[in-house]
Tab-separated table of C-alpha atoms and ligand atoms in Angstrom:
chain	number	residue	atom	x	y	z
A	1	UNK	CA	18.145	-4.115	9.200
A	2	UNK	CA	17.636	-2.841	12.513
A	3	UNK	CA	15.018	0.715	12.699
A	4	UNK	CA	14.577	2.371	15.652
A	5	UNK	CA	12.446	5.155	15.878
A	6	UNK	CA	12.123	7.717	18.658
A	7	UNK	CA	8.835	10.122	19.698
A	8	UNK	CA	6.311	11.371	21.900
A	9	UNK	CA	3.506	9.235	20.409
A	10	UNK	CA	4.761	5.335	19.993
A	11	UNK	CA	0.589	4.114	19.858
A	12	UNK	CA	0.505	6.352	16.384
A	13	UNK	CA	3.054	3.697	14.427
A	14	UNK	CA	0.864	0.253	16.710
A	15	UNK	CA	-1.627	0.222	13.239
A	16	UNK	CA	0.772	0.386	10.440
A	17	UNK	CA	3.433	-1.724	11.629
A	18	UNK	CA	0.956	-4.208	12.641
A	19	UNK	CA	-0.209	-5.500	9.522
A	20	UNK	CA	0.455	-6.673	6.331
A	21	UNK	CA	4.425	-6.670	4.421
A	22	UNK	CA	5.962	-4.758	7.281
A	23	UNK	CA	4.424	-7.480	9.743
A	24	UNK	CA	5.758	-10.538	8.019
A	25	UNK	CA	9.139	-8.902	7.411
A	26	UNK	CA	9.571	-8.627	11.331
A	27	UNK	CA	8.131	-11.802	12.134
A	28	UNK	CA	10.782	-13.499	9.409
A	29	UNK	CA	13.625	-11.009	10.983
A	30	UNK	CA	14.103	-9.256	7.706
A	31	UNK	CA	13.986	-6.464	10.009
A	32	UNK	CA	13.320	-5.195	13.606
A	33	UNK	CA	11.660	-2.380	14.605
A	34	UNK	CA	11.601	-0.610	18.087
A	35	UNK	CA	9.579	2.060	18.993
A	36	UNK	CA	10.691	4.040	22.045
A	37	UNK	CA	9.024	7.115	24.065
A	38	UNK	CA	11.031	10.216	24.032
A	39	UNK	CA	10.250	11.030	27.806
A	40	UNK	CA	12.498	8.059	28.520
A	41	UNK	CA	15.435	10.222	27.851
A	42	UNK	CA	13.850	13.178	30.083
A	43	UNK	CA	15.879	14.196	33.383
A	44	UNK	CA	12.952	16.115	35.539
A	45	UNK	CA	10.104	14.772	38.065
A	46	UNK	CA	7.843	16.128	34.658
A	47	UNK	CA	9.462	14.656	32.444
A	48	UNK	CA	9.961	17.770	30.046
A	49	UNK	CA	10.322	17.506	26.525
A	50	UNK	CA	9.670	20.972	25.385
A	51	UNK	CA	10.775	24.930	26.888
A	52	UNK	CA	9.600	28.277	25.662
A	53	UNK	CA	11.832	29.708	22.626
A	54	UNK	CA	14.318	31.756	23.263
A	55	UNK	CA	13.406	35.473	21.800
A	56	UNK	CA	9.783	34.714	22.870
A	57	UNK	CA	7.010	34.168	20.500
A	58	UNK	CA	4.321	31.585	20.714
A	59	UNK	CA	4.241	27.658	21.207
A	60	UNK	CA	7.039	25.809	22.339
A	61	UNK	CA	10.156	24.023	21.480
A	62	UNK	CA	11.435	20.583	21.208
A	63	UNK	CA	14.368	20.523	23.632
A	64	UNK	CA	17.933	18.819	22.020
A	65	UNK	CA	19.381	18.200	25.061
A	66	UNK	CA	16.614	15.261	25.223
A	67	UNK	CA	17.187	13.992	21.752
A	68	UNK	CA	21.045	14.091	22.027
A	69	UNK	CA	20.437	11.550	24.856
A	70	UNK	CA	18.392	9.857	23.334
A	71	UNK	CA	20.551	9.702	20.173
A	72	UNK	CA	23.234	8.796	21.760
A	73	UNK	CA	21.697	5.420	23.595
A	74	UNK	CA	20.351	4.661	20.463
A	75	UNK	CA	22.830	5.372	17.450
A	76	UNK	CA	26.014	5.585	19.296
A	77	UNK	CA	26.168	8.799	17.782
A	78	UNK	CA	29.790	9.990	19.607
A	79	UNK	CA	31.379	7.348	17.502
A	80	UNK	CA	31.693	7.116	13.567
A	81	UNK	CA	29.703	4.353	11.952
A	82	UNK	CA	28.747	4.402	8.607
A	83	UNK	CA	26.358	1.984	8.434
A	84	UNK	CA	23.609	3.862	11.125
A	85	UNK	CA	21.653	6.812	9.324
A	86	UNK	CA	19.943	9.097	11.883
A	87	UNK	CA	16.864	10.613	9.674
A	88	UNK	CA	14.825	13.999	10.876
A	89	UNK	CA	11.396	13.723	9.100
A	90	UNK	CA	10.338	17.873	8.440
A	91	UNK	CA	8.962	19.384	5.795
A	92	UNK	CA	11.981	21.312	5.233
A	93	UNK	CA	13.476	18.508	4.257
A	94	UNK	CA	14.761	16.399	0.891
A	95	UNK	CA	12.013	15.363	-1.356
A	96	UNK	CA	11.515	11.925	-0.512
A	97	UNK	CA	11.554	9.810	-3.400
A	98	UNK	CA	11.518	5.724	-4.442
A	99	UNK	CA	15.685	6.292	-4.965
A	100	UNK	CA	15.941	7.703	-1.602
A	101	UNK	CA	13.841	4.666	-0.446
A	102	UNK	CA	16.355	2.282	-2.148
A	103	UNK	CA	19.810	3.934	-0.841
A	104	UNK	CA	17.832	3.798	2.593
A	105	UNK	CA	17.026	0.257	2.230
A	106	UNK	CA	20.750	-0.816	2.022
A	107	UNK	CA	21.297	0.933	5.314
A	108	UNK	CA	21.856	-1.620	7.777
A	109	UNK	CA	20.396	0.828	11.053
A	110	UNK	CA	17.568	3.405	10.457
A	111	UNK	CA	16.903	5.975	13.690
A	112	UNK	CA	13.982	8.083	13.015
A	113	UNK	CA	13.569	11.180	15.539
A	114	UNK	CA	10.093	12.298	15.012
A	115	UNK	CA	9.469	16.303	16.087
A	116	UNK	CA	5.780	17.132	16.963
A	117	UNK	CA	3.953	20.537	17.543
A	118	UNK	CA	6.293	23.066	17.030
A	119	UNK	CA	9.436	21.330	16.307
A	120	UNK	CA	12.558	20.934	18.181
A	121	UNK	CA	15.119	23.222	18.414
A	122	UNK	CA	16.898	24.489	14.801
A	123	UNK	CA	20.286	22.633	16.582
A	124	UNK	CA	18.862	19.233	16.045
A	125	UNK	CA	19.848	19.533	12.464
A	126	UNK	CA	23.782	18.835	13.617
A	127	UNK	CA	22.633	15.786	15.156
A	128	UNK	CA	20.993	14.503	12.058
A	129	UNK	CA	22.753	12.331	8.422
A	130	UNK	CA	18.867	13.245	6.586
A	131	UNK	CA	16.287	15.568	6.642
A	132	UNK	CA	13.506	14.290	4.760
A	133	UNK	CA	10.156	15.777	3.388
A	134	UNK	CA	7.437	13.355	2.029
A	135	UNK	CA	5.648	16.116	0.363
A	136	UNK	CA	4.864	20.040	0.433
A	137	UNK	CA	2.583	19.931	3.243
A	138	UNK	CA	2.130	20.750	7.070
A	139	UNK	CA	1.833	17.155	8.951
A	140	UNK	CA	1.289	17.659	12.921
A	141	UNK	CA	4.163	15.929	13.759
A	142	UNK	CA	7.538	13.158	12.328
A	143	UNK	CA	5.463	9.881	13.057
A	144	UNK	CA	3.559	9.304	10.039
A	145	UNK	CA	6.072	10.526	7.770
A	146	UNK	CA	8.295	8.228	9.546
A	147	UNK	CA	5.940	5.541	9.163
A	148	UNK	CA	5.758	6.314	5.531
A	149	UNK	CA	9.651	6.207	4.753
A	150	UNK	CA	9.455	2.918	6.681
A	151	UNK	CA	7.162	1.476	4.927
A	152	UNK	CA	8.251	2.035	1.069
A	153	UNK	CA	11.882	0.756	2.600
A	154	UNK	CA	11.353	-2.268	4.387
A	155	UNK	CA	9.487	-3.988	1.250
A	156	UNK	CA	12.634	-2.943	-0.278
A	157	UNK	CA	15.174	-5.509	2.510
A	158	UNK	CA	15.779	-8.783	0.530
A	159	UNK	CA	13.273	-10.897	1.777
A	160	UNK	CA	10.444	-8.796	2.778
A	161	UNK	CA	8.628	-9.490	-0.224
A	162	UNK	CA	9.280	-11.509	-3.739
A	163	UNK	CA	12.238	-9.860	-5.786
A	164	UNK	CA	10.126	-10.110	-9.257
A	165	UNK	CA	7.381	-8.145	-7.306
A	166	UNK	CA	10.046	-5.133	-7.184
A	167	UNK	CA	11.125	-5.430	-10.990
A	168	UNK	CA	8.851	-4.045	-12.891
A	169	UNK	CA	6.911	-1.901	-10.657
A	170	UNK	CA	6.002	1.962	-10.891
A	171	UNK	CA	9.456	3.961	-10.072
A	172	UNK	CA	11.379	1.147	-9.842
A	173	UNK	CA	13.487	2.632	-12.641
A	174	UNK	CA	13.489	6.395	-13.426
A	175	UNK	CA	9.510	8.430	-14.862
A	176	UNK	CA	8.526	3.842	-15.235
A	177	UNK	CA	5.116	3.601	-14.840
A	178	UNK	CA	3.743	0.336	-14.465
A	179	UNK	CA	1.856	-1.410	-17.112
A	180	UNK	CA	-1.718	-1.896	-16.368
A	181	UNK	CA	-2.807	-5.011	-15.002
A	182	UNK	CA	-6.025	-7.205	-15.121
A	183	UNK	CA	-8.231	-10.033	-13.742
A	184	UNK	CA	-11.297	-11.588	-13.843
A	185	UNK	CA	-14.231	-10.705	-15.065
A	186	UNK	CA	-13.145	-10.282	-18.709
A	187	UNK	CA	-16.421	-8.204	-19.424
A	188	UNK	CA	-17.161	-5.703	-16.285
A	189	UNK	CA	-20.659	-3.699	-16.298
A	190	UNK	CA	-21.489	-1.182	-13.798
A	191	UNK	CA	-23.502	2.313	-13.371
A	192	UNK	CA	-21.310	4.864	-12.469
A	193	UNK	CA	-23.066	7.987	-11.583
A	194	UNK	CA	-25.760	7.642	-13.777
A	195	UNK	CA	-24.132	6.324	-16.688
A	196	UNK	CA	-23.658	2.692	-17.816
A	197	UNK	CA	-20.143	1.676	-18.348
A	198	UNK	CA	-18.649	-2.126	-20.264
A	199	UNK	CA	-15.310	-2.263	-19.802
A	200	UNK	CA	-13.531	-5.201	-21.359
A	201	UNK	CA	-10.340	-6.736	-20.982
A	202	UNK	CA	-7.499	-5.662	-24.148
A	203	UNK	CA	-7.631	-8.645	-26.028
A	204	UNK	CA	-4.273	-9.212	-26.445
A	205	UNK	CA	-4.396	-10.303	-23.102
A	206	UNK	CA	-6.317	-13.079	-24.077
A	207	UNK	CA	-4.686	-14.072	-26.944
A	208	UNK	CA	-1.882	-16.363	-24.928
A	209	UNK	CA	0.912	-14.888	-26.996
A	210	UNK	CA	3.361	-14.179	-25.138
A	211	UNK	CA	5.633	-11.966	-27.188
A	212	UNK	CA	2.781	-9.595	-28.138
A	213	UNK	CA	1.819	-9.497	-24.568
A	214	UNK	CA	5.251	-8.253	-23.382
A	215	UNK	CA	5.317	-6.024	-26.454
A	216	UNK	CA	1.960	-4.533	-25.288
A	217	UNK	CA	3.287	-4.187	-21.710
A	218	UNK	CA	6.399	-2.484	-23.387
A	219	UNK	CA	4.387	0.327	-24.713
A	220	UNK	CA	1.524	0.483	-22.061
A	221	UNK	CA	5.047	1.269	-19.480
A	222	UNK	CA	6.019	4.587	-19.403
B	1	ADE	N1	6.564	17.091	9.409
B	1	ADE	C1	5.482	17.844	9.147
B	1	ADE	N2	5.166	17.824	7.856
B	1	ADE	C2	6.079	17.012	7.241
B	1	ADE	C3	6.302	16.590	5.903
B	1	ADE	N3	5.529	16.984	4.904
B	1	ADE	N4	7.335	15.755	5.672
B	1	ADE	C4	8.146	15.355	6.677
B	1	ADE	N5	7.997	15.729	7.952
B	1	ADE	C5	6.974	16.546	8.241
């Protein structure tokens, strides 16, 4: 898979594609990801990515004519091609959701254009295949959503992490929650805000049979 992701701030996505899953996928080429700085696409000495709104009122406004040429360096997007999916993260959006994540993660081209401060102009919409939301809430800008939906889809590629680390996990089928999971210590004492606490292991998890383990897990999964 190829993402490319286009905004005013590339430094905010330097810490969380640096590390970690989304690190090792890029160094293995289970994906690549490019980050590229909207002014690129800007025509004046200033390098203008914003204009007043039209109607007046306060702030400013994303200008499309930017984007468009930006959009159209880096998904082709005068020609018809199925497999690139140009995604606006706003809070308008589509609920995004672990589903969304996995029809996302078959995509073979992701182009994320981030907005930031007030948004870019209501037009950019017709550019766009999604508009996704990561939750009811007001983020300053598309860059850590966009980092977010990146994220929870690259460990998704074949490759970018162990397939029976994605079967059984929380949402990987419809309400599943995953079973709960344990290690070492078996016995585990603490004070926790003034009270004691002993929390031991379930013993069935100790009992090295395997059936009644899985039968536990069955009902611990929701
Ligand atoms: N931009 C600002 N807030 C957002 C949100 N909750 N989801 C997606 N994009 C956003």
């Amino acid at each position: 898979m190829r993402i490319d992701i286009i905004t005013l701030f590339p430094e905010m996505f330097e810490g969380p594609f640096s590390e970690s899953i989304i690190k090792r996928a890029v160094k293995k080429g289970v994906v690549g990801i490019d980050i590229h700085q909207l002014r690129k696409w800007t025509t004046d000495k200033h390098s203008t990515v914003d204009d007043r709104p039209y109607g007046g009122g306060p702030g400013m406004v994303m200008k499309i004519d930017v984007a468009y040429r930006a959009l159209k360096q880096i998904a082709k997007i005068e020609k018809k091609n199925k497999d690139v999916c140009i995604i606006l993260p706003t809070p308008k959006g589509k609920r995004f959701n672990q589903k969304l994540a996995t029809k996302l993660a078959k995509k073979k081209h992701l182009v994320f254009i981030c907005p930031h401060y007030e948004g870019y102009d209501h037009r950019i919409e017709s550019l766009v295949d999604e508009k996704i939301s990561i939750g009811d809430y007001i983020l300053t800008g598309g860059e850590l959503p966009a980092a977010v939906i990146v994220d929870s889809v690259v460990r998704l590629i074949p490759g970018a992490i162990k397939p029976e680390s994605l079967k059984e996990e929380t949402f990987s089928k419809e309400n599943y929650i995953e079973y709960e999971q344990y290690t070492r210590p078996e016995i585990f004492e603490a004070n926790v805000r003034g009270k004691k606490i002993k929390k031991r292991v379930p013993k069935v998890l100790l009992s090295g049979n395997h059936a009644l383990i899985a039968k536990w897990r069955g009902k611990m999964s929701k």
